[in-house]
Short mmCIF file of C-alpha atoms in Angstrom, two decimals:
data_model
loop_
_atom_site.label_atom_id
_atom_site.label_comp_id
_atom_site.label_asym_id
_atom_site.label_seq_id
_atom_site.Cartn_x
_atom_site.Cartn_y
_atom_site.Cartn_z
CA MET A 1 -283.30 -136.28 -110.22
CA ASP A 2 -281.61 -133.33 -108.58
CA SER A 3 -280.24 -135.46 -105.80
CA ALA A 4 -278.90 -137.96 -108.37
CA ILE A 5 -276.94 -135.19 -110.07
CA LEU A 6 -275.74 -134.00 -106.69
CA PHE A 7 -274.51 -137.49 -105.83
CA LEU A 8 -272.79 -137.82 -109.19
CA LEU A 9 -271.08 -134.45 -108.71
CA LEU A 10 -270.07 -135.45 -105.22
CA PHE A 11 -268.72 -138.75 -106.51
CA ILE A 12 -266.71 -136.99 -109.24
CA LEU A 13 -265.39 -134.52 -106.68
CA ILE A 14 -264.27 -137.30 -104.31
CA LEU A 15 -262.68 -139.15 -107.23
CA LEU A 16 -260.83 -135.99 -108.27
CA VAL A 17 -259.57 -135.45 -104.72
CA ILE A 18 -258.35 -139.06 -104.59
CA ILE A 19 -256.59 -138.68 -107.95
CA VAL A 20 -254.93 -135.44 -106.84
CA LEU A 21 -253.82 -137.04 -103.57
CA ILE A 22 -252.35 -140.08 -105.35
CA TYR A 23 -250.69 -137.86 -107.94
CA ASN A 24 -249.12 -135.68 -105.25
CA SER A 25 -248.01 -138.65 -103.23
CA LEU A 26 -246.35 -140.19 -106.32
CA ILE A 27 -244.58 -136.90 -107.06
CA SER A 28 -243.39 -136.63 -103.47
CA LYS A 29 -242.13 -140.23 -103.54
CA LYS A 30 -240.35 -139.62 -106.84
CA ASN A 31 -238.72 -136.47 -105.45
CA GLN A 32 -237.74 -138.26 -102.27
CA VAL A 33 -235.86 -140.86 -104.34
CA LYS A 34 -234.15 -138.04 -106.23
CA ASN A 35 -233.19 -136.22 -103.01
CA ALA A 36 -231.96 -139.41 -101.38
CA PHE A 37 -229.83 -140.13 -104.40
CA SER A 38 -228.33 -136.66 -104.43
CA THR A 39 -227.39 -137.09 -100.77
CA ILE A 40 -225.63 -140.38 -101.53
CA ASP A 41 -223.92 -138.53 -104.34
CA VAL A 42 -222.59 -135.88 -101.95
CA TYR A 43 -221.08 -138.53 -99.66
CA LEU A 44 -219.74 -140.58 -102.56
CA LYS A 45 -217.97 -137.46 -103.82
CA GLN A 46 -216.52 -136.94 -100.35
CA ARG A 47 -215.16 -140.46 -100.64
CA TYR A 48 -213.67 -139.72 -104.11
CA ASP A 49 -211.80 -136.83 -102.47
CA LEU A 50 -210.39 -139.15 -99.83
CA ILE A 51 -209.13 -141.84 -102.21
CA PRO A 52 -205.99 -139.99 -103.49
CA ASN A 53 -205.00 -139.20 -99.89
CA ILE A 54 -205.43 -142.82 -98.85
CA VAL A 55 -203.45 -144.08 -101.85
CA GLU A 56 -200.71 -141.55 -101.08
CA ALA A 57 -200.59 -142.58 -97.41
CA VAL A 58 -200.31 -146.32 -98.03
CA LYS A 59 -198.42 -146.64 -101.34
CA GLU A 60 -194.97 -146.70 -99.72
CA TYR A 61 -195.97 -149.68 -97.58
CA MET A 62 -198.16 -151.61 -99.99
CA LYS A 63 -195.72 -152.32 -102.77
CA HIS A 64 -197.03 -155.87 -103.22
CA GLU A 65 -200.61 -154.67 -103.39
CA ARG A 66 -199.93 -152.00 -105.98
CA HIS A 67 -202.59 -153.50 -108.28
CA LEU A 68 -205.28 -152.65 -105.69
CA LEU A 69 -204.18 -149.04 -105.53
CA GLU A 70 -204.05 -148.78 -109.32
CA LYS A 71 -207.49 -150.32 -109.64
CA ILE A 72 -209.11 -147.99 -107.14
CA THR A 73 -207.50 -144.95 -108.79
CA GLN A 74 -208.75 -146.13 -112.15
CA ILE A 75 -212.31 -146.67 -110.90
CA ARG A 76 -212.27 -143.25 -109.29
CA THR A 77 -211.22 -141.66 -112.60
CA THR A 78 -214.00 -143.49 -114.45
CA LEU A 79 -216.59 -142.41 -111.88
CA THR A 80 -215.53 -138.76 -111.71
CA SER A 81 -215.63 -138.56 -115.53
CA GLY A 82 -219.41 -139.06 -115.20
CA GLN A 83 -219.56 -141.37 -118.22
CA VAL A 84 -221.27 -144.30 -116.54
CA ASN A 85 -224.94 -145.07 -116.15
CA GLU A 86 -226.66 -145.54 -112.81
CA LYS A 87 -226.45 -149.34 -112.77
CA GLU A 88 -222.72 -149.39 -113.64
CA ARG A 89 -222.08 -146.65 -111.12
CA PHE A 90 -223.66 -148.63 -108.27
CA LYS A 91 -221.48 -151.61 -109.22
CA LEU A 92 -218.28 -149.52 -109.33
CA GLU A 93 -219.11 -147.80 -106.02
CA GLY A 94 -219.53 -151.24 -104.49
CA GLU A 95 -216.10 -152.18 -105.79
CA ILE A 96 -214.58 -149.06 -104.24
CA THR A 97 -216.12 -150.01 -100.89
CA ASN A 98 -214.61 -153.48 -101.17
CA ILE A 99 -211.15 -152.34 -102.25
CA LEU A 100 -211.01 -149.74 -99.47
CA GLY A 101 -211.98 -152.45 -97.03
CA ARG A 102 -209.16 -154.63 -98.28
CA ILE A 103 -206.62 -151.79 -98.16
CA PHE A 104 -207.43 -151.09 -94.52
CA ALA A 105 -207.39 -154.79 -93.69
CA ILE A 106 -203.93 -155.15 -95.24
CA ALA A 107 -202.77 -152.01 -93.39
CA GLU A 108 -203.27 -153.98 -90.16
CA ASN A 109 -200.03 -155.82 -91.09
CA TYR A 110 -197.98 -152.60 -91.09
CA PRO A 111 -197.65 -151.34 -87.49
CA VAL A 112 -195.81 -148.13 -88.49
CA LEU A 113 -198.53 -147.24 -90.97
CA LYS A 114 -201.26 -148.16 -88.51
CA ALA A 115 -199.79 -145.88 -85.87
CA SER A 116 -199.34 -142.91 -88.17
CA GLU A 117 -201.54 -139.98 -87.22
CA ASN A 118 -202.30 -139.11 -90.81
CA PHE A 119 -203.44 -142.67 -91.52
CA LEU A 120 -205.55 -142.83 -88.38
CA HIS A 121 -207.22 -139.56 -89.30
CA LEU A 122 -207.93 -140.85 -92.81
CA GLN A 123 -209.32 -144.04 -91.38
CA LYS A 124 -211.68 -142.16 -89.05
CA THR A 125 -212.79 -139.81 -91.82
CA LEU A 126 -213.39 -142.74 -94.13
CA ASN A 127 -215.36 -144.62 -91.46
CA ASP A 128 -217.52 -141.55 -91.06
CA VAL A 129 -218.09 -141.17 -94.79
CA GLU A 130 -218.78 -144.90 -95.20
CA GLU A 131 -221.34 -144.83 -92.41
CA LYS A 132 -222.98 -141.78 -93.98
CA ILE A 133 -223.02 -143.47 -97.38
CA ALA A 134 -224.58 -146.54 -95.76
CA ALA A 135 -227.21 -144.35 -94.04
CA ALA A 136 -228.00 -142.47 -97.25
CA ARG A 137 -228.12 -145.74 -99.18
CA ARG A 138 -230.56 -147.21 -96.65
CA PHE A 139 -232.77 -144.16 -96.97
CA TYR A 140 -232.50 -144.29 -100.76
CA ASN A 141 -233.53 -147.96 -100.79
CA THR A 142 -236.46 -147.26 -98.44
CA SER A 143 -237.59 -144.43 -100.73
CA VAL A 144 -237.19 -146.64 -103.80
CA THR A 145 -239.26 -149.40 -102.15
CA GLU A 146 -242.03 -146.92 -101.34
CA LEU A 147 -242.03 -145.57 -104.90
CA ASN A 148 -241.90 -149.04 -106.49
CA ASN A 149 -244.74 -150.24 -104.26
CA ALA A 150 -246.84 -147.25 -105.30
CA ILE A 151 -246.08 -147.93 -108.96
CA GLU A 152 -247.22 -151.53 -108.61
CA MET A 153 -250.14 -151.21 -106.20
CA PHE A 154 -253.73 -150.48 -107.12
CA PRO A 155 -255.03 -147.78 -107.64
CA SER A 156 -251.81 -145.71 -107.69
CA ASN A 157 -250.44 -147.98 -110.46
CA ILE A 158 -253.00 -146.50 -112.92
CA ILE A 159 -251.88 -142.94 -112.27
CA ALA A 160 -248.23 -143.97 -112.21
CA LYS A 161 -248.70 -145.53 -115.66
CA LEU A 162 -250.25 -142.30 -116.96
CA MET A 163 -247.31 -140.38 -115.46
CA LYS A 164 -244.94 -142.85 -117.17
CA LEU A 165 -243.20 -143.59 -113.89
CA LYS A 166 -240.85 -146.56 -113.97
CA LYS A 167 -239.56 -148.78 -111.20
CA THR A 168 -236.18 -147.70 -109.84
CA GLU A 169 -233.19 -149.92 -109.03
CA TRP A 170 -231.98 -150.41 -105.46
CA PHE A 171 -228.49 -149.33 -104.55
CA GLU A 172 -227.02 -152.65 -103.52
CA ILE A 173 -223.53 -153.68 -102.55
CA PRO A 174 -222.34 -156.78 -104.47
CA GLU A 175 -223.18 -159.88 -102.44
CA PRO A 176 -219.80 -161.73 -102.19
CA ASN A 177 -218.06 -158.82 -100.50
CA ARG A 178 -220.85 -157.60 -98.31
CA GLU A 179 -218.92 -158.40 -95.16
CA ASN A 180 -216.47 -155.66 -96.06
CA VAL A 181 -219.03 -152.90 -96.17
CA TYR A 182 -218.58 -151.66 -92.65
CA LEU A 183 -214.94 -150.73 -92.39
CA SER A 184 -215.54 -150.00 -88.78
CA GLU A 185 -215.86 -153.72 -88.18
CA LEU A 186 -212.10 -153.93 -88.72
CA PHE A 187 -211.64 -152.14 -85.45
CA LYS A 188 -213.32 -154.95 -83.63
CA LYS A 189 -210.39 -157.22 -84.39
CA MET B 1 -212.67 -156.62 -50.32
CA ASN B 2 -209.69 -154.61 -49.17
CA SER B 3 -209.12 -153.59 -45.58
CA GLU B 4 -209.69 -149.91 -46.45
CA LYS B 5 -213.32 -150.75 -47.22
CA GLY B 6 -213.48 -152.81 -44.05
CA ASP B 7 -212.21 -149.85 -41.98
CA LEU B 8 -214.76 -147.56 -43.57
CA LEU B 9 -217.55 -150.00 -42.81
CA GLU B 10 -216.28 -150.29 -39.25
CA LYS B 11 -216.51 -146.50 -38.85
CA LEU B 12 -219.98 -146.49 -40.37
CA GLU B 13 -221.03 -149.25 -38.01
CA GLN B 14 -220.03 -147.00 -35.08
CA LYS B 15 -222.18 -144.22 -36.54
CA ARG B 16 -225.09 -146.59 -37.08
CA LYS B 17 -224.92 -147.58 -33.42
CA LEU B 18 -224.98 -143.90 -32.50
CA TYR B 19 -228.12 -143.32 -34.61
CA PHE B 20 -229.69 -146.35 -33.01
CA GLN B 21 -228.85 -145.12 -29.49
CA TYR B 22 -230.19 -141.63 -30.23
CA PHE B 23 -233.39 -143.11 -31.57
CA ILE B 24 -233.89 -145.25 -28.46
CA LEU B 25 -233.17 -142.22 -26.29
CA PHE B 26 -235.68 -140.01 -28.10
CA SER B 27 -238.30 -142.77 -28.11
CA LEU B 28 -237.83 -143.33 -24.38
CA PHE B 29 -238.15 -139.61 -23.76
CA ILE B 30 -241.40 -139.41 -25.74
CA THR B 31 -242.70 -142.57 -24.03
CA ILE B 32 -241.92 -141.24 -20.56
CA ILE B 33 -243.89 -138.09 -21.36
CA ALA B 34 -246.69 -140.10 -22.96
CA ILE B 35 -247.29 -142.65 -20.18
CA PRO B 36 -248.80 -140.26 -17.54
CA ILE B 37 -250.98 -138.65 -20.23
CA PHE B 38 -252.23 -142.08 -21.33
CA ILE B 39 -252.97 -143.04 -17.71
CA GLU B 40 -254.83 -139.78 -17.23
CA PHE B 41 -257.13 -140.43 -20.18
CA LEU B 42 -257.41 -144.19 -19.67
CA LYS B 43 -260.54 -143.93 -17.58
CA ARG B 44 -261.93 -140.64 -18.88
CA ASP B 45 -262.24 -140.55 -22.63
CA SER B 46 -261.49 -143.43 -24.91
CA PHE B 47 -261.75 -141.26 -28.07
CA VAL B 48 -259.03 -138.91 -26.82
CA LEU B 49 -256.99 -141.96 -25.90
CA ILE B 50 -257.21 -143.32 -29.44
CA PHE B 51 -256.28 -139.91 -30.80
CA LEU B 52 -253.29 -139.64 -28.44
CA SER B 53 -252.13 -143.14 -29.41
CA ILE B 54 -252.16 -142.11 -33.07
CA VAL B 55 -250.18 -138.94 -32.25
CA TYR B 56 -247.69 -141.07 -30.30
CA ILE B 57 -247.19 -143.47 -33.22
CA VAL B 58 -246.86 -140.61 -35.72
CA ILE B 59 -244.19 -138.91 -33.57
CA LEU B 60 -242.22 -142.13 -33.23
CA SER B 61 -242.50 -142.86 -36.97
CA THR B 62 -241.34 -139.33 -37.81
CA ILE B 63 -238.31 -139.75 -35.56
CA TYR B 64 -237.59 -143.12 -37.19
CA ILE B 65 -237.91 -141.67 -40.72
CA TYR B 66 -235.65 -138.77 -39.75
CA PHE B 67 -232.91 -141.04 -38.39
CA GLN B 68 -233.26 -143.50 -41.27
CA SER B 69 -232.91 -140.73 -43.85
CA SER B 70 -229.88 -139.27 -42.01
CA TRP B 71 -228.36 -142.74 -41.87
CA THR B 72 -229.01 -143.31 -45.61
CA ASN B 73 -227.38 -140.01 -46.40
CA LYS B 74 -224.36 -140.76 -44.22
CA LEU B 75 -223.89 -144.13 -45.89
CA ARG B 76 -224.19 -142.62 -49.35
CA GLU B 77 -221.88 -139.67 -48.63
CA GLU B 78 -219.16 -141.78 -47.08
CA PHE B 79 -219.44 -145.29 -48.45
CA ILE B 80 -221.15 -145.11 -51.86
CA ARG B 81 -219.14 -142.05 -52.93
CA ASP B 82 -215.94 -143.89 -52.07
CA LEU B 83 -217.14 -147.04 -53.84
CA ILE B 84 -217.95 -145.11 -57.02
CA LYS B 85 -214.63 -143.26 -56.98
CA GLN B 86 -212.82 -146.55 -56.56
CA ASN B 87 -214.53 -148.03 -59.63
CA PHE B 88 -214.60 -144.89 -61.75
CA PRO B 89 -211.98 -142.32 -60.69
CA GLU B 90 -213.37 -139.63 -63.01
CA VAL B 91 -216.89 -139.83 -61.65
CA ASP B 92 -218.50 -137.77 -58.85
CA TYR B 93 -221.53 -138.65 -56.80
CA TYR B 94 -224.05 -136.32 -55.18
CA PRO B 95 -226.67 -138.33 -53.25
CA LYS B 96 -229.16 -135.50 -52.70
CA ASP B 97 -228.93 -133.90 -56.15
CA TYR B 98 -230.57 -134.92 -59.40
CA ILE B 99 -230.46 -134.25 -63.12
CA SER B 100 -231.94 -130.84 -63.95
CA LYS B 101 -235.44 -130.22 -65.25
CA LYS B 102 -233.82 -128.42 -68.19
CA ILE B 103 -232.19 -131.68 -69.34
CA TYR B 104 -235.51 -133.49 -68.82
CA HIS B 105 -237.18 -131.05 -71.22
CA GLU B 106 -234.27 -130.92 -73.66
CA SER B 107 -234.40 -134.70 -74.03
CA ARG B 108 -237.80 -134.40 -75.78
CA LEU B 109 -238.57 -137.86 -74.39
CA PHE B 110 -241.70 -136.78 -72.55
CA GLU B 111 -243.03 -134.15 -74.90
CA ARG B 112 -246.33 -135.95 -75.28
CA SER B 113 -246.79 -136.26 -71.51
CA PRO B 114 -248.52 -133.57 -69.43
CA LYS B 115 -246.47 -130.70 -67.99
CA PRO B 116 -244.85 -131.87 -64.74
CA ASP B 117 -246.11 -130.37 -61.47
CA ARG B 118 -243.64 -132.19 -59.28
CA TYR B 119 -240.03 -132.95 -60.19
CA GLU B 120 -237.75 -134.61 -57.65
CA GLY B 121 -234.86 -137.03 -57.56
CA GLU B 122 -231.65 -138.24 -55.99
CA ASN B 123 -228.39 -140.07 -56.65
CA LEU B 124 -226.80 -137.77 -59.21
CA ILE B 125 -223.74 -139.30 -60.86
CA ILE B 126 -221.61 -137.06 -63.07
CA GLY B 127 -218.33 -137.66 -64.81
CA ARG B 128 -216.55 -139.59 -67.48
CA ILE B 129 -216.09 -143.29 -68.07
CA GLY B 130 -213.53 -143.91 -70.80
CA LYS B 131 -214.23 -141.28 -73.43
CA THR B 132 -217.88 -140.80 -72.58
CA LYS B 133 -218.94 -137.84 -70.46
CA PHE B 134 -222.31 -138.26 -68.80
CA SER B 135 -224.66 -137.28 -66.02
CA LEU B 136 -227.50 -139.39 -64.68
CA SER B 137 -229.80 -139.66 -61.73
CA TRP B 138 -232.97 -141.20 -60.43
CA ILE B 139 -235.95 -138.90 -60.93
CA ASN B 140 -239.63 -138.97 -60.15
CA VAL B 141 -241.82 -136.75 -62.32
CA GLU B 142 -245.53 -136.31 -61.65
CA TYR B 143 -248.45 -134.20 -62.76
CA LYS B 144 -251.44 -133.11 -60.73
CA GLU B 145 -255.07 -133.59 -61.58
CA THR B 146 -257.45 -131.38 -59.66
CA ASP B 147 -261.01 -132.48 -59.27
CA LYS B 148 -263.98 -131.65 -57.06
CA ASP B 149 -265.66 -134.38 -55.06
CA SER B 150 -269.40 -134.68 -54.35
CA ASP B 151 -269.11 -132.19 -51.45
CA ASP B 152 -267.44 -129.64 -53.74
CA ARG B 153 -264.11 -130.08 -52.00
CA ILE B 154 -261.00 -129.76 -54.18
CA LYS B 155 -259.17 -133.06 -54.54
CA ASN B 156 -255.65 -133.42 -55.93
CA GLU B 157 -254.56 -136.61 -57.60
CA TRP B 158 -250.93 -137.20 -58.50
CA HIS B 159 -250.00 -139.26 -61.55
CA THR B 160 -246.54 -140.48 -62.49
CA ILE B 161 -245.09 -139.31 -65.80
CA PHE B 162 -241.74 -140.95 -65.28
CA LYS B 163 -239.99 -142.71 -62.43
CA GLY B 164 -236.55 -144.13 -63.04
CA ILE B 165 -233.12 -143.30 -64.35
CA LEU B 166 -232.58 -140.42 -66.77
CA ILE B 167 -229.22 -140.37 -68.54
CA PHE B 168 -227.64 -137.56 -70.53
CA ALA B 169 -224.38 -138.51 -72.27
CA ASP B 170 -222.01 -137.56 -74.99
CA PHE B 171 -222.62 -139.67 -78.14
CA ASN B 172 -219.74 -141.10 -80.15
CA LYS B 173 -220.75 -139.50 -83.45
CA ASP B 174 -221.25 -135.89 -84.44
CA PHE B 175 -224.66 -134.82 -85.69
CA SER B 176 -226.86 -131.76 -85.58
CA SER B 177 -230.31 -133.31 -85.88
CA THR B 178 -232.94 -134.77 -83.55
CA THR B 179 -233.95 -138.43 -83.45
CA VAL B 180 -236.26 -139.93 -80.84
CA VAL B 181 -236.87 -143.62 -80.20
CA PHE B 182 -240.12 -144.38 -78.36
CA PRO B 183 -241.61 -147.72 -77.37
CA GLU B 184 -243.94 -148.89 -80.13
CA SER B 185 -247.48 -147.61 -79.85
CA PHE B 186 -250.55 -148.32 -81.95
CA ILE B 187 -251.18 -144.67 -82.76
CA LYS B 188 -248.20 -143.03 -84.41
CA ILE B 189 -248.24 -139.30 -83.75
CA SER B 190 -245.07 -137.47 -84.68
CA PRO B 191 -243.67 -135.11 -82.06
CA ARG B 192 -243.36 -131.44 -82.97
CA LYS B 193 -241.31 -130.80 -86.14
CA LEU B 194 -240.33 -134.47 -86.44
CA GLU B 195 -241.40 -137.05 -88.98
CA ARG B 196 -241.55 -140.79 -88.85
CA VAL B 197 -238.35 -142.65 -89.70
CA LYS B 198 -239.12 -146.12 -91.02
CA LEU B 199 -236.18 -148.44 -90.51
CA GLU B 200 -235.45 -151.70 -92.30
CA ASP B 201 -234.95 -153.87 -89.23
CA PRO B 202 -238.36 -155.56 -88.74
CA LEU B 203 -237.70 -156.47 -85.09
CA PHE B 204 -236.61 -152.93 -84.22
CA GLU B 205 -239.60 -151.51 -86.08
CA SER B 206 -241.97 -153.79 -84.20
CA ILE B 207 -240.77 -152.66 -80.78
CA PHE B 208 -239.88 -149.00 -81.36
CA ASP B 209 -241.29 -145.96 -83.13
CA VAL B 210 -238.59 -143.66 -84.47
CA TYR B 211 -239.10 -140.00 -85.32
CA GLY B 212 -236.54 -137.53 -86.59
CA ASP B 213 -235.93 -134.32 -88.48
CA ASN B 214 -233.25 -135.75 -90.75
CA GLN B 215 -233.91 -139.15 -92.31
CA ILE B 216 -230.27 -139.74 -93.19
CA GLU B 217 -228.75 -138.63 -89.90
CA SER B 218 -231.27 -140.80 -88.04
CA ARG B 219 -229.93 -143.75 -90.02
CA TYR B 220 -226.35 -142.57 -89.51
CA ILE B 221 -227.01 -142.88 -85.76
CA LEU B 222 -229.19 -145.98 -85.89
CA THR B 223 -226.91 -148.29 -87.86
CA PRO B 224 -227.89 -151.99 -88.06
CA ASN B 225 -225.24 -152.78 -85.46
CA PHE B 226 -226.45 -150.05 -83.08
CA MET B 227 -230.09 -151.08 -83.49
CA GLU B 228 -229.11 -154.59 -82.38
CA ARG B 229 -227.43 -153.12 -79.33
CA ILE B 230 -230.52 -151.09 -78.47
CA ILE B 231 -232.65 -154.24 -78.74
CA LYS B 232 -230.32 -156.05 -76.30
CA PHE B 233 -230.25 -153.00 -74.02
CA ARG B 234 -234.05 -153.07 -73.95
CA GLN B 235 -233.95 -156.76 -73.00
CA ASN B 236 -231.77 -155.88 -70.01
CA LYS B 237 -233.43 -152.66 -68.95
CA GLY B 238 -237.11 -153.09 -69.73
CA GLU B 239 -239.59 -152.68 -72.55
CA LYS B 240 -240.43 -149.06 -71.86
CA ILE B 241 -237.01 -147.51 -72.37
CA ARG B 242 -236.84 -144.37 -74.50
CA LEU B 243 -233.87 -142.84 -76.24
CA SER B 244 -233.23 -139.59 -78.01
CA PHE B 245 -230.28 -138.27 -79.96
CA ILE B 246 -229.97 -134.50 -80.07
CA ASN B 247 -226.97 -132.42 -81.20
CA SER B 248 -224.33 -135.14 -80.68
CA SER B 249 -225.76 -136.20 -77.31
CA ILE B 250 -227.79 -139.18 -76.23
CA TYR B 251 -230.62 -139.15 -73.66
CA ILE B 252 -231.91 -142.38 -72.19
CA ALA B 253 -234.90 -142.87 -69.89
CA ILE B 254 -235.13 -146.19 -68.06
CA PRO B 255 -238.36 -146.51 -66.08
CA THR B 256 -237.90 -148.60 -62.95
CA ASN B 257 -239.30 -148.98 -59.45
CA ARG B 258 -235.92 -150.10 -58.17
CA LYS B 259 -234.47 -148.07 -55.29
CA PHE B 260 -230.81 -147.27 -55.79
CA PHE B 261 -228.15 -147.23 -53.08
CA LYS B 262 -230.74 -148.05 -50.46
CA ALA B 263 -229.47 -148.23 -46.89
CA SER B 264 -230.56 -151.05 -44.63
CA SER B 265 -232.44 -150.06 -41.49
CA PHE B 266 -230.22 -148.47 -38.84
CA PHE B 267 -231.58 -151.15 -36.51
CA THR B 268 -229.61 -153.80 -38.44
CA SER B 269 -225.92 -154.19 -37.83
CA LEU B 270 -223.71 -153.84 -40.90
CA LYS B 271 -221.70 -156.78 -39.64
CA ASP B 272 -224.81 -158.97 -39.72
CA ILE B 273 -225.48 -158.06 -43.36
CA GLY B 274 -221.85 -158.69 -44.22
CA GLU B 275 -219.35 -156.61 -46.13
CA ARG B 276 -219.65 -158.73 -49.25
CA ASN B 277 -223.45 -158.40 -49.42
CA ILE B 278 -223.36 -154.65 -48.89
CA VAL B 279 -220.75 -154.07 -51.57
CA SER B 280 -222.30 -156.44 -54.12
CA GLN B 281 -225.74 -154.84 -53.76
CA TYR B 282 -224.33 -151.37 -54.43
CA ILE B 283 -222.12 -152.57 -57.26
CA GLU B 284 -225.26 -154.03 -58.89
CA ASP B 285 -226.97 -150.64 -58.59
CA LEU B 286 -223.95 -148.88 -60.04
CA LYS B 287 -223.78 -151.35 -62.91
CA PHE B 288 -227.46 -150.87 -63.69
CA MET B 289 -226.92 -147.12 -63.92
CA THR B 290 -223.66 -147.01 -65.86
CA SER B 291 -223.76 -150.12 -68.05
CA PHE B 292 -225.31 -148.14 -70.92
CA ILE B 293 -221.80 -147.02 -71.92
CA GLU B 294 -220.65 -150.58 -72.49
CA GLU B 295 -223.95 -151.96 -73.74
CA LEU B 296 -224.35 -149.21 -76.33
CA ASP B 297 -220.59 -149.19 -77.01
CA LEU B 298 -220.31 -145.43 -76.53
CA ASN B 299 -216.57 -145.53 -75.90
CA ARG B 300 -216.00 -146.77 -79.42
CA ARG B 301 -214.55 -143.72 -81.10
CA ILE B 302 -213.67 -144.79 -84.62
CA TRP B 303 -215.40 -141.89 -86.29
CA THR B 304 -214.22 -138.29 -86.54
CA LYS B 305 -215.52 -137.39 -83.07
CA ASP B 306 -212.93 -138.00 -80.31
#
């Protein structure tokens, strides 16, 4: 009888340890997603700061592409106002990536602009920021996958349900313009 | 090949002949001394005769090794150095030197291996190709295992930790973190203060284990494009390559048994080998050592680092 109680206690103890471990792992995964997102946010804000400088540097040359410059300025204003939800934000950020890609592709047609030191510096800084955004986005998506897997897989799904954890969206770049993501590719030409 | 190279080879050929003549002279001298001693012991003691024959062979081999090593050094100092300068004007070559032990440790590539007891090397190449500053050399790193045999005598056994090319170069991006890329192993133990970095590329993940202290900077370095390049680099240089990225620098270890800038025997005439063969063999060695810059595209400076 005594040994039966001992086994039961031991079983409960092991179960408790497992629950605590799963709980902690879910919390750490959730926090990792949060941290990864805040890092993307830092780099995205660095990119917001670059946009006015880029627009200023190219506007004299790109009179026929004024609509692009207006659009990017408008998106930037919307994003910095902070009045968009996560899903919309990801979409708008993707658009910024694409428009910037197009601006730099068009700039290839203006040799004077291309040779300007200010423009070259902006281009390098933007390449750096884009690559950092891409890195942070990849880490964010990895973290989201790990969290979503934990939310769906047994037995962590039971605890996740009790914790009211919900699946998180990936930060994806819109499919049709994916080839423009890496601005650095332009240099290959 | 230009006539300048031809002239240089002609001069070296003269020196080779000199080494050859000296060797023959020394060997003759030793043989002349040896013959009466051999005759003396021929009828008396066969054991002593065997012993003396071994001594005679050892002396001759030592003289050969001495002349061969002097000849190798001469060829490297005069011909290889010139060849490297001609291909890469901003690069220097030091045949007897090697990359420092400090860099070996800083690379963190062999942290899991035992502490080295023997560290040697040769063929140090230092300089700049395009925008990339680098230093590299062949090194041989070993550790000693001491054991006692059945008669209680101490026995030393040497084991190789690394034998091959170690490269230390300037990376084309700025970062302040540490990322190490090891060949994939079944047991994943993180090196000190580093954690596992799981990357999305399934092929890369299946052949490498990546550890780092900054998940985002590791991905900033290992972009999809760069991972592809590393995979190709591995195809060219061997499965056991290791890379690390520390404070804006890259360290690469390429294990290989290949001997670099090896001189032919001073018995063989350079003319018989042929100028073209000599040059192409050394150019191949040079390419093997320096191609990392092109293969990993390190001269591509499109980010803020110049």
